[in-house]
Amino acid sequence: MDQVVLRGVTKRFATKTLGDIVAVDNFTFSVREGECFSFLGPSGCGKSTTLRMIAGFEDLSEGEIELCGRPVSVKSKNLYVPPEERGLGMVFQAFAVWPHMNVFENVAFPLRIQKMNRADVNRKVADALAHTSLTGLENSYPSDLSGGQQQRIALARAIVTRPKVMLLDEPLSNLDPKLRESMRFEIKELQRTFNFTIIFVTHDQSEAMAISDRMMVCDMGRIMQIDTPENLYNKP
Ligand code: ADP
Ligand code: ADP
């Protein structure tokens, strides 16, 4: 089944200096259940804007988005479901972790918003921490931990609600090359365990090739190609 569907999604921004710019031009694609699908392209090609529209942080200029069979943004019907009701897990480069909360509080936060009872919160946080190798660090603050551990807190917070779809926006770009590679394996391992559908945004071609089942290559707000890494790079 297709879990993320975009049909004719366009985003225009009005700017003072350049007038109206088309950041995302008529995007149509589907991401299947359990698939790791990446957006690859240079800075400014519309990757983050697309992800932010899927997440619900950004309005559409045209088109429609469906998540797990449910319309969440349909411009023509003025239909809009807010981010917290879309059932997504997210890890963004910025806003990775909250510095004033310890590891437990960071990971528990999405459950607290749902007003889940304490016993269930404790159980689910313990489970998320176990899956991200953070057990024992509950009371540590992010600033005392390494970059990789901080990104694992963000991952634990994203998986704690067991979302079907994960949005990852350059989640590894603040890490050094060696750590990036091991975190990539950890993300794939989490995906195998929980059968998440992942949308992974990156400007790094080798990273996209290593992690994706299929990739969408964009340039200047347009979709250039959508295919498997093998087909994109091995064909003559
Ligand atoms: P990417 O994530 O691929 O780097 P973005 O989605 O951030 O690209 O940006 C796509 C285009 O939209 C860029 O030209 C960018 O300058 C423009 N853009 C993004 N957000 C805004 C905004 N809030 N106002 C005006 N232009 C924007
Ligand atoms: P970037 O330029 O790196 O894409 P932005 O400054 O555009 O980052 O912000 C990312 C978006 O994430 C913000 O618009 C904000 O609405 C949203 N956001 C706010 N709080 C959180 C959070 N706790 N976790 C994830 N995203 C958040």
PDB file of C-alpha atoms and ligand atoms in Angstrom:
ATOM      1  CA  MET A   1       0.000   0.000   0.000  1.00  0.00           C
ATOM      2  CA  ASP A   2       1.138   3.569  -0.653  1.00  0.00           C
ATOM      3  CA  GLN A   3       1.605   5.391   2.645  1.00  0.00           C
ATOM      4  CA  VAL A   4       2.613   8.834   1.483  1.00  0.00           C
ATOM      5  CA  VAL A   5       1.003  10.189  -1.671  1.00  0.00           C
ATOM      6  CA  LEU A   6       1.531  13.634  -3.213  1.00  0.00           C
ATOM      7  CA  ARG A   7      -0.574  14.704  -6.181  1.00  0.00           C
ATOM      8  CA  GLY A   8       0.262  17.864  -8.070  1.00  0.00           C
ATOM      9  CA  VAL A   9       1.777  19.529  -5.037  1.00  0.00           C
ATOM     10  CA  THR A  10       3.086  23.018  -5.719  1.00  0.00           C
ATOM     11  CA  LYS A  11       4.499  25.602  -3.340  1.00  0.00           C
ATOM     12  CA  ARG A  12       5.051  29.222  -4.252  1.00  0.00           C
ATOM     13  CA  PHE A  13       6.643  31.825  -2.030  1.00  0.00           C
ATOM     14  CA  ALA A  14       6.177  35.533  -2.489  1.00  0.00           C
ATOM     15  CA  THR A  15       9.555  37.221  -2.060  1.00  0.00           C
ATOM     16  CA  LYS A  16      10.421  40.901  -1.981  1.00  0.00           C
ATOM     17  CA  THR A  17      13.441  40.722  -4.271  1.00  0.00           C
ATOM     18  CA  LEU A  18      12.590  37.878  -6.672  1.00  0.00           C
ATOM     19  CA  GLY A  19       8.793  38.138  -6.802  1.00  0.00           C
ATOM     20  CA  ASP A  20       6.901  34.829  -6.728  1.00  0.00           C
ATOM     21  CA  ILE A  21       9.209  31.820  -6.715  1.00  0.00           C
ATOM     22  CA  VAL A  22       8.108  28.222  -7.278  1.00  0.00           C
ATOM     23  CA  ALA A  23       9.933  26.231  -4.591  1.00  0.00           C
ATOM     24  CA  VAL A  24       8.114  22.973  -5.403  1.00  0.00           C
ATOM     25  CA  ASP A  25       6.654  22.538  -8.877  1.00  0.00           C
ATOM     26  CA  ASN A  26       3.844  20.008  -9.376  1.00  0.00           C
ATOM     27  CA  PHE A  27       5.255  17.100  -7.341  1.00  0.00           C
ATOM     28  CA  THR A  28       3.466  13.766  -7.827  1.00  0.00           C
ATOM     29  CA  PHE A  29       4.878  10.610  -6.240  1.00  0.00           C
ATOM     30  CA  SER A  30       4.001   7.793  -3.821  1.00  0.00           C
ATOM     31  CA  VAL A  31       6.028   6.135  -1.104  1.00  0.00           C
ATOM     32  CA  ARG A  32       5.167   2.510  -0.301  1.00  0.00           C
ATOM     33  CA  GLU A  33       4.784   0.914   3.087  1.00  0.00           C
ATOM     34  CA  GLY A  34       8.146  -0.041   4.627  1.00  0.00           C
ATOM     35  CA  GLU A  35      10.118   1.755   1.941  1.00  0.00           C
ATOM     36  CA  CYS A  36      13.089   4.042   2.515  1.00  0.00           C
ATOM     37  CA  PHE A  37      12.589   6.832  -0.012  1.00  0.00           C
ATOM     38  CA  SER A  38      15.040   9.688  -0.222  1.00  0.00           C
ATOM     39  CA  PHE A  39      14.911  13.178  -1.664  1.00  0.00           C
ATOM     40  CA  LEU A  40      18.278  14.033  -3.178  1.00  0.00           C
ATOM     41  CA  GLY A  41      19.278  17.334  -4.687  1.00  0.00           C
ATOM     42  CA  PRO A  42      21.329  20.492  -4.201  1.00  0.00           C
ATOM     43  CA  SER A  43      20.511  23.142  -1.657  1.00  0.00           C
ATOM     44  CA  GLY A  44      17.424  25.141  -2.620  1.00  0.00           C
ATOM     45  CA  CYS A  45      15.818  22.428  -4.807  1.00  0.00           C
ATOM     46  CA  GLY A  46      12.733  22.129  -2.580  1.00  0.00           C
ATOM     47  CA  LYS A  47      13.529  19.130  -0.350  1.00  0.00           C
ATOM     48  CA  SER A  48      12.814  20.741   3.016  1.00  0.00           C
ATOM     49  CA  THR A  49       9.743  22.543   1.748  1.00  0.00           C
ATOM     50  CA  THR A  50       8.312  19.236   0.511  1.00  0.00           C
ATOM     51  CA  LEU A  51       9.028  17.549   3.826  1.00  0.00           C
ATOM     52  CA  ARG A  52       7.519  20.455   5.738  1.00  0.00           C
ATOM     53  CA  MET A  53       4.327  20.223   3.674  1.00  0.00           C
ATOM     54  CA  ILE A  54       4.113  16.482   4.404  1.00  0.00           C
ATOM     55  CA  ALA A  55       4.631  17.240   8.102  1.00  0.00           C
ATOM     56  CA  GLY A  56       1.994  19.988   8.042  1.00  0.00           C
ATOM     57  CA  PHE A  57       4.299  22.906   8.920  1.00  0.00           C
ATOM     58  CA  GLU A  58       3.781  24.508   5.547  1.00  0.00           C
ATOM     59  CA  ASP A  59       0.600  25.206   3.592  1.00  0.00           C
ATOM     60  CA  LEU A  60       0.285  23.996  -0.027  1.00  0.00           C
ATOM     61  CA  SER A  61      -0.239  26.406  -2.923  1.00  0.00           C
ATOM     62  CA  GLU A  62      -1.839  23.611  -4.973  1.00  0.00           C
ATOM     63  CA  GLY A  63      -2.360  19.868  -4.850  1.00  0.00           C
ATOM     64  CA  GLU A  64      -3.048  17.250  -2.211  1.00  0.00           C
ATOM     65  CA  ILE A  65      -1.264  14.983   0.261  1.00  0.00           C
ATOM     66  CA  GLU A  66      -2.460  11.657   1.683  1.00  0.00           C
ATOM     67  CA  LEU A  67      -0.877   9.800   4.610  1.00  0.00           C
ATOM     68  CA  CYS A  68      -1.781   6.147   5.206  1.00  0.00           C
ATOM     69  CA  GLY A  69      -4.823   6.548   2.959  1.00  0.00           C
ATOM     70  CA  ARG A  70      -6.082   9.663   4.741  1.00  0.00           C
ATOM     71  CA  PRO A  71      -6.174  13.062   3.036  1.00  0.00           C
ATOM     72  CA  VAL A  72      -4.229  15.472   5.279  1.00  0.00           C
ATOM     73  CA  SER A  73      -3.875  18.469   2.953  1.00  0.00           C
ATOM     74  CA  VAL A  74      -6.219  19.108   0.055  1.00  0.00           C
ATOM     75  CA  LYS A  75      -5.883  22.646  -1.218  1.00  0.00           C
ATOM     76  CA  SER A  76      -9.068  22.590  -3.332  1.00  0.00           C
ATOM     77  CA  LYS A  77     -11.168  21.564  -0.312  1.00  0.00           C
ATOM     78  CA  ASN A  78      -9.314  23.675   2.211  1.00  0.00           C
ATOM     79  CA  LEU A  79      -8.680  20.498   4.162  1.00  0.00           C
ATOM     80  CA  TYR A  80      -5.736  20.634   6.579  1.00  0.00           C
ATOM     81  CA  VAL A  81      -4.756  18.271   9.413  1.00  0.00           C
ATOM     82  CA  PRO A  82      -2.257  19.772  11.916  1.00  0.00           C
ATOM     83  CA  PRO A  83       1.187  18.165  12.417  1.00  0.00           C
ATOM     84  CA  GLU A  84       0.409  16.559  15.779  1.00  0.00           C
ATOM     85  CA  GLU A  85      -2.542  14.681  14.278  1.00  0.00           C
ATOM     86  CA  ARG A  86      -0.636  13.266  11.282  1.00  0.00           C
ATOM     87  CA  GLY A  87       0.925  10.348  13.177  1.00  0.00           C
ATOM     88  CA  LEU A  88       4.454  11.037  11.957  1.00  0.00           C
ATOM     89  CA  GLY A  89       7.859  10.657  13.556  1.00  0.00           C
ATOM     90  CA  MET A  90      10.336  13.402  12.711  1.00  0.00           C
ATOM     91  CA  VAL A  91      14.021  14.050  13.063  1.00  0.00           C
ATOM     92  CA  PHE A  92      15.199  17.391  11.775  1.00  0.00           C
ATOM     93  CA  GLN A  93      18.688  18.786  11.667  1.00  0.00           C
ATOM     94  CA  ALA A  94      17.637  21.755  13.758  1.00  0.00           C
ATOM     95  CA  PHE A  95      15.422  21.186  16.812  1.00  0.00           C
ATOM     96  CA  ALA A  96      17.148  17.848  17.304  1.00  0.00           C
ATOM     97  CA  VAL A  97      16.876  17.746  21.090  1.00  0.00           C
ATOM     98  CA  TRP A  98      15.777  20.119  23.810  1.00  0.00           C
ATOM     99  CA  PRO A  99      18.802  21.150  25.903  1.00  0.00           C
ATOM    100  CA  HIS A 100      16.839  21.949  29.063  1.00  0.00           C
ATOM    101  CA  MET A 101      15.353  18.435  29.277  1.00  0.00           C
ATOM    102  CA  ASN A 102      17.198  15.266  30.201  1.00  0.00           C
ATOM    103  CA  VAL A 103      17.145  12.205  27.950  1.00  0.00           C
ATOM    104  CA  PHE A 104      14.066  10.707  29.574  1.00  0.00           C
ATOM    105  CA  GLU A 105      12.092  13.936  29.376  1.00  0.00           C
ATOM    106  CA  ASN A 106      13.087  14.531  25.753  1.00  0.00           C
ATOM    107  CA  VAL A 107      11.896  11.091  24.698  1.00  0.00           C
ATOM    108  CA  ALA A 108       8.782  11.149  26.894  1.00  0.00           C
ATOM    109  CA  PHE A 109       7.614  14.490  25.527  1.00  0.00           C
ATOM    110  CA  PRO A 110       5.447  13.230  22.616  1.00  0.00           C
ATOM    111  CA  LEU A 111       3.692  10.828  25.017  1.00  0.00           C
ATOM    112  CA  ARG A 112       3.110  13.540  27.611  1.00  0.00           C
ATOM    113  CA  ILE A 113       1.353  15.679  25.019  1.00  0.00           C
ATOM    114  CA  GLN A 114      -0.977  12.717  24.478  1.00  0.00           C
ATOM    115  CA  LYS A 115      -1.598  12.710  28.250  1.00  0.00           C
ATOM    116  CA  MET A 116      -0.534   9.092  28.498  1.00  0.00           C
ATOM    117  CA  ASN A 117      -0.433   7.618  32.021  1.00  0.00           C
ATOM    118  CA  ARG A 118       2.877   7.388  33.851  1.00  0.00           C
ATOM    119  CA  ALA A 119       3.286   3.606  33.730  1.00  0.00           C
ATOM    120  CA  ASP A 120       2.785   3.498  29.970  1.00  0.00           C
ATOM    121  CA  VAL A 121       5.132   6.450  29.486  1.00  0.00           C
ATOM    122  CA  ASN A 122       7.850   4.705  31.503  1.00  0.00           C
ATOM    123  CA  ARG A 123       7.442   1.469  29.592  1.00  0.00           C
ATOM    124  CA  LYS A 124       7.432   3.092  26.138  1.00  0.00           C
ATOM    125  CA  VAL A 125      10.389   5.371  26.880  1.00  0.00           C
ATOM    126  CA  ALA A 126      12.402   2.437  28.251  1.00  0.00           C
ATOM    127  CA  ASP A 127      11.630   0.514  25.078  1.00  0.00           C
ATOM    128  CA  ALA A 128      12.612   3.409  22.776  1.00  0.00           C
ATOM    129  CA  LEU A 129      15.860   3.935  24.711  1.00  0.00           C
ATOM    130  CA  ALA A 130      16.700   0.238  24.494  1.00  0.00           C
ATOM    131  CA  HIS A 131      16.282   0.335  20.707  1.00  0.00           C
ATOM    132  CA  THR A 132      18.627   3.327  20.411  1.00  0.00           C
ATOM    133  CA  SER A 133      21.342   2.125  22.841  1.00  0.00           C
ATOM    134  CA  LEU A 134      20.567   4.875  25.357  1.00  0.00           C
ATOM    135  CA  THR A 135      19.541   2.756  28.325  1.00  0.00           C
ATOM    136  CA  GLY A 136      21.225   4.081  31.472  1.00  0.00           C
ATOM    137  CA  LEU A 137      21.453   7.658  30.193  1.00  0.00           C
ATOM    138  CA  GLU A 138      17.913   8.655  31.238  1.00  0.00           C
ATOM    139  CA  ASN A 139      19.064  11.413  33.586  1.00  0.00           C
ATOM    140  CA  SER A 140      21.826  12.830  31.405  1.00  0.00           C
ATOM    141  CA  TYR A 141      21.432  16.133  29.633  1.00  0.00           C
ATOM    142  CA  PRO A 142      22.107  16.381  25.881  1.00  0.00           C
ATOM    143  CA  SER A 143      25.080  18.714  26.394  1.00  0.00           C
ATOM    144  CA  ASP A 144      26.871  15.930  28.316  1.00  0.00           C
ATOM    145  CA  LEU A 145      26.481  13.485  25.435  1.00  0.00           C
ATOM    146  CA  SER A 146      28.190  12.999  22.081  1.00  0.00           C
ATOM    147  CA  GLY A 147      26.744  14.154  18.756  1.00  0.00           C
ATOM    148  CA  GLY A 148      25.791  10.584  17.891  1.00  0.00           C
ATOM    149  CA  GLN A 149      24.055  10.089  21.214  1.00  0.00           C
ATOM    150  CA  GLN A 150      22.178  13.363  20.768  1.00  0.00           C
ATOM    151  CA  GLN A 151      20.934  12.232  17.376  1.00  0.00           C
ATOM    152  CA  ARG A 152      19.868   8.937  18.960  1.00  0.00           C
ATOM    153  CA  ILE A 153      17.785  10.894  21.474  1.00  0.00           C
ATOM    154  CA  ALA A 154      16.034  12.535  18.531  1.00  0.00           C
ATOM    155  CA  LEU A 155      15.502   9.104  16.963  1.00  0.00           C
ATOM    156  CA  ALA A 156      14.188   7.671  20.241  1.00  0.00           C
ATOM    157  CA  ARG A 157      11.756  10.580  20.521  1.00  0.00           C
ATOM    158  CA  ALA A 158      10.610   9.961  16.958  1.00  0.00           C
ATOM    159  CA  ILE A 159       9.995   6.214  17.437  1.00  0.00           C
ATOM    160  CA  VAL A 160       8.444   6.374  20.896  1.00  0.00           C
ATOM    161  CA  THR A 161       4.937   6.878  19.489  1.00  0.00           C
ATOM    162  CA  ARG A 162       5.472   4.047  16.972  1.00  0.00           C
ATOM    163  CA  PRO A 163       4.604   6.125  13.920  1.00  0.00           C
ATOM    164  CA  LYS A 164       4.115   4.405  10.570  1.00  0.00           C
ATOM    165  CA  VAL A 165       5.959   7.141   8.698  1.00  0.00           C
ATOM    166  CA  MET A 166       9.280   8.788   9.640  1.00  0.00           C
ATOM    167  CA  LEU A 167      10.500  12.058   8.178  1.00  0.00           C
ATOM    168  CA  LEU A 168      14.249  12.543   8.436  1.00  0.00           C
ATOM    169  CA  ASP A 169      15.626  15.895   7.248  1.00  0.00           C
ATOM    170  CA  GLU A 170      19.435  15.726   6.911  1.00  0.00           C
ATOM    171  CA  PRO A 171      19.549  13.894  10.245  1.00  0.00           C
ATOM    172  CA  LEU A 172      23.227  12.990   9.940  1.00  0.00           C
ATOM    173  CA  SER A 173      24.669  16.178   8.528  1.00  0.00           C
ATOM    174  CA  ASN A 174      26.092  17.439  11.825  1.00  0.00           C
ATOM    175  CA  LEU A 175      28.026  14.217  12.411  1.00  0.00           C
ATOM    176  CA  ASP A 176      31.506  13.224  11.296  1.00  0.00           C
ATOM    177  CA  PRO A 177      31.793  10.755   8.378  1.00  0.00           C
ATOM    178  CA  LYS A 178      32.463   7.663  10.473  1.00  0.00           C
ATOM    179  CA  LEU A 179      29.541   8.344  12.785  1.00  0.00           C
ATOM    180  CA  ARG A 180      27.293   9.072   9.827  1.00  0.00           C
ATOM    181  CA  GLU A 181      27.909   5.614   8.501  1.00  0.00           C
ATOM    182  CA  SER A 182      27.167   3.844  11.768  1.00  0.00           C
ATOM    183  CA  MET A 183      24.045   5.961  12.343  1.00  0.00           C
ATOM    184  CA  ARG A 184      22.905   5.006   8.854  1.00  0.00           C
ATOM    185  CA  PHE A 185      23.053   1.348   9.865  1.00  0.00           C
ATOM    186  CA  GLU A 186      21.176   2.115  13.066  1.00  0.00           C
ATOM    187  CA  ILE A 187      18.416   3.828  11.123  1.00  0.00           C
ATOM    188  CA  LYS A 188      18.135   0.848   8.751  1.00  0.00           C
ATOM    189  CA  GLU A 189      18.053  -1.496  11.735  1.00  0.00           C
ATOM    190  CA  LEU A 190      15.222   0.494  13.350  1.00  0.00           C
ATOM    191  CA  GLN A 191      13.393   0.422  10.050  1.00  0.00           C
ATOM    192  CA  ARG A 192      13.684  -3.378   9.849  1.00  0.00           C
ATOM    193  CA  THR A 193      12.517  -3.746  13.441  1.00  0.00           C
ATOM    194  CA  PHE A 194       9.492  -1.460  13.207  1.00  0.00           C
ATOM    195  CA  ASN A 195       8.800  -1.578   9.460  1.00  0.00           C
ATOM    196  CA  PHE A 196       8.690   2.209   9.216  1.00  0.00           C
ATOM    197  CA  THR A 197       8.187   3.993   5.976  1.00  0.00           C
ATOM    198  CA  ILE A 198      11.042   6.511   5.818  1.00  0.00           C
ATOM    199  CA  ILE A 199      11.431   9.700   3.853  1.00  0.00           C
ATOM    200  CA  PHE A 200      15.055  10.746   4.067  1.00  0.00           C
ATOM    201  CA  VAL A 201      16.216  14.163   2.877  1.00  0.00           C
ATOM    202  CA  THR A 202      19.848  14.633   1.947  1.00  0.00           C
ATOM    203  CA  HIS A 203      22.122  16.485  -0.454  1.00  0.00           C
ATOM    204  CA  ASP A 204      24.689  13.671  -0.162  1.00  0.00           C
ATOM    205  CA  GLN A 205      24.489  11.275  -3.107  1.00  0.00           C
ATOM    206  CA  SER A 206      26.453   8.410  -1.533  1.00  0.00           C
ATOM    207  CA  GLU A 207      24.345   8.626   1.615  1.00  0.00           C
ATOM    208  CA  ALA A 208      21.124   8.514  -0.417  1.00  0.00           C
ATOM    209  CA  MET A 209      22.396   5.549  -2.426  1.00  0.00           C
ATOM    210  CA  ALA A 210      23.404   3.636   0.683  1.00  0.00           C
ATOM    211  CA  ILE A 211      20.160   4.100   2.569  1.00  0.00           C
ATOM    212  CA  SER A 212      17.382   4.201  -0.041  1.00  0.00           C
ATOM    213  CA  ASP A 213      15.152   1.651  -1.680  1.00  0.00           C
ATOM    214  CA  ARG A 214      14.173   4.362  -4.137  1.00  0.00           C
ATOM    215  CA  MET A 215      15.276   7.939  -4.533  1.00  0.00           C
ATOM    216  CA  MET A 216      13.797  11.057  -5.990  1.00  0.00           C
ATOM    217  CA  VAL A 217      16.307  13.396  -7.585  1.00  0.00           C
ATOM    218  CA  CYS A 218      15.206  17.048  -7.645  1.00  0.00           C
ATOM    219  CA  ASP A 219      16.599  20.202  -9.116  1.00  0.00           C
ATOM    220  CA  MET A 220      15.241  23.764  -8.982  1.00  0.00           C
ATOM    221  CA  GLY A 221      11.883  22.686  -7.598  1.00  0.00           C
ATOM    222  CA  ARG A 222      11.346  19.953 -10.198  1.00  0.00           C
ATOM    223  CA  ILE A 223      11.417  16.163  -9.993  1.00  0.00           C
ATOM    224  CA  MET A 224      14.129  14.941 -12.368  1.00  0.00           C
ATOM    225  CA  GLN A 225      13.986  11.176 -11.733  1.00  0.00           C
ATOM    226  CA  ILE A 226      12.529   8.627  -9.344  1.00  0.00           C
ATOM    227  CA  ASP A 227      14.118   5.180  -9.311  1.00  0.00           C
ATOM    228  CA  THR A 228      16.200   2.678  -7.345  1.00  0.00           C
ATOM    229  CA  PRO A 229      19.855   3.626  -6.706  1.00  0.00           C
ATOM    230  CA  GLU A 230      20.922   0.742  -9.000  1.00  0.00           C
ATOM    231  CA  ASN A 231      18.834   1.949 -11.915  1.00  0.00           C
ATOM    232  CA  LEU A 232      19.823   5.569 -11.443  1.00  0.00           C
ATOM    233  CA  TYR A 233      23.560   5.025 -11.393  1.00  0.00           C
ATOM    234  CA  ASN A 234      24.353   1.712 -13.087  1.00  0.00           C
ATOM    235  CA  LYS A 235      22.479   2.161 -16.329  1.00  0.00           C
ATOM    236  CA  PRO A 236      24.564   3.255 -19.309  1.00  0.00           C
TER     237      PRO A 236
HETATM  238  P1  ADP B   1      16.258  22.504   0.070  1.00  0.00           P
HETATM  239  O1  ADP B   1      15.672  21.884   1.278  1.00  0.00           O
HETATM  240  O2  ADP B   1      16.312  21.578  -1.091  1.00  0.00           O
HETATM  241  O3  ADP B   1      17.558  23.157   0.352  1.00  0.00           O
HETATM  242  P2  ADP B   1      14.131  24.409   0.358  1.00  0.00           P
HETATM  243  O4  ADP B   1      12.906  23.598   0.303  1.00  0.00           O
HETATM  244  O5  ADP B   1      14.613  24.852   1.685  1.00  0.00           O
HETATM  245  O6  ADP B   1      15.284  23.669  -0.434  1.00  0.00           O
HETATM  246  O7  ADP B   1      13.929  25.713  -0.538  1.00  0.00           O
HETATM  247  C1  ADP B   1      13.414  25.696  -1.863  1.00  0.00           C
HETATM  248  C2  ADP B   1      13.336  27.123  -2.380  1.00  0.00           C
HETATM  249  O8  ADP B   1      12.307  27.813  -1.671  1.00  0.00           O
HETATM  250  C3  ADP B   1      14.594  27.927  -2.186  1.00  0.00           C
HETATM  251  O9  ADP B   1      14.732  28.773  -3.317  1.00  0.00           O
HETATM  252  C4  ADP B   1      14.321  28.721  -0.945  1.00  0.00           C
HETATM  253  O10 ADP B   1      15.044  29.927  -0.943  1.00  0.00           O
HETATM  254  C5  ADP B   1      12.839  28.979  -1.057  1.00  0.00           C
HETATM  255  N1  ADP B   1      12.183  29.159   0.246  1.00  0.00           N
HETATM  256  C6  ADP B   1      12.086  28.239   1.228  1.00  0.00           C
HETATM  257  N2  ADP B   1      11.401  28.700   2.285  1.00  0.00           N
HETATM  258  C7  ADP B   1      11.064  29.978   1.951  1.00  0.00           C
HETATM  259  C8  ADP B   1      10.334  31.024   2.604  1.00  0.00           C
HETATM  260  N3  ADP B   1       9.807  30.830   3.821  1.00  0.00           N
HETATM  261  N4  ADP B   1      10.172  32.194   1.945  1.00  0.00           N
HETATM  262  C9  ADP B   1      10.667  32.384   0.708  1.00  0.00           C
HETATM  263  N5  ADP B   1      11.355  31.453   0.037  1.00  0.00           N
HETATM  264  C10 ADP B   1      11.548  30.266   0.642  1.00  0.00           C
HETATM  265  P1  ADP B   2      15.602  24.091   8.649  1.00  0.00           P
HETATM  266  O1  ADP B   2      15.851  25.443   8.066  1.00  0.00           O
HETATM  267  O2  ADP B   2      16.839  23.407   9.152  1.00  0.00           O
HETATM  268  O3  ADP B   2      14.746  23.200   7.765  1.00  0.00           O
HETATM  269  P2  ADP B   2      13.553  25.370  10.151  1.00  0.00           P
HETATM  270  O4  ADP B   2      14.039  26.533  10.923  1.00  0.00           O
HETATM  271  O5  ADP B   2      12.900  25.604   8.830  1.00  0.00           O
HETATM  272  O6  ADP B   2      14.725  24.325   9.987  1.00  0.00           O
HETATM  273  O7  ADP B   2      12.549  24.658  11.142  1.00  0.00           O
HETATM  274  C1  ADP B   2      12.094  23.367  11.129  1.00  0.00           C
HETATM  275  C2  ADP B   2      10.627  23.357  11.508  1.00  0.00           C
HETATM  276  O8  ADP B   2      10.387  22.381  12.511  1.00  0.00           O
HETATM  277  C3  ADP B   2      10.107  24.629  12.112  1.00  0.00           C
HETATM  278  O9  ADP B   2       9.334  25.306  11.183  1.00  0.00           O
HETATM  279  C4  ADP B   2       9.222  24.259  13.241  1.00  0.00           C
HETATM  280  O10 ADP B   2       7.884  24.614  13.026  1.00  0.00           O
HETATM  281  C5  ADP B   2       9.269  22.777  13.274  1.00  0.00           C
HETATM  282  N1  ADP B   2       9.386  22.316  14.665  1.00  0.00           N
HETATM  283  C6  ADP B   2       9.110  23.027  15.773  1.00  0.00           C
HETATM  284  N2  ADP B   2       9.301  22.321  16.857  1.00  0.00           N
HETATM  285  C7  ADP B   2       9.729  21.141  16.454  1.00  0.00           C
HETATM  286  C8  ADP B   2      10.122  19.975  17.108  1.00  0.00           C
HETATM  287  N3  ADP B   2      10.092  19.896  18.408  1.00  0.00           N
HETATM  288  N4  ADP B   2      10.532  18.923  16.413  1.00  0.00           N
HETATM  289  C9  ADP B   2      10.557  18.996  15.084  1.00  0.00           C
HETATM  290  N5  ADP B   2      10.186  20.074  14.392  1.00  0.00           N
HETATM  291  C10 ADP B   2       9.778  21.133  15.060  1.00  0.00           C
END
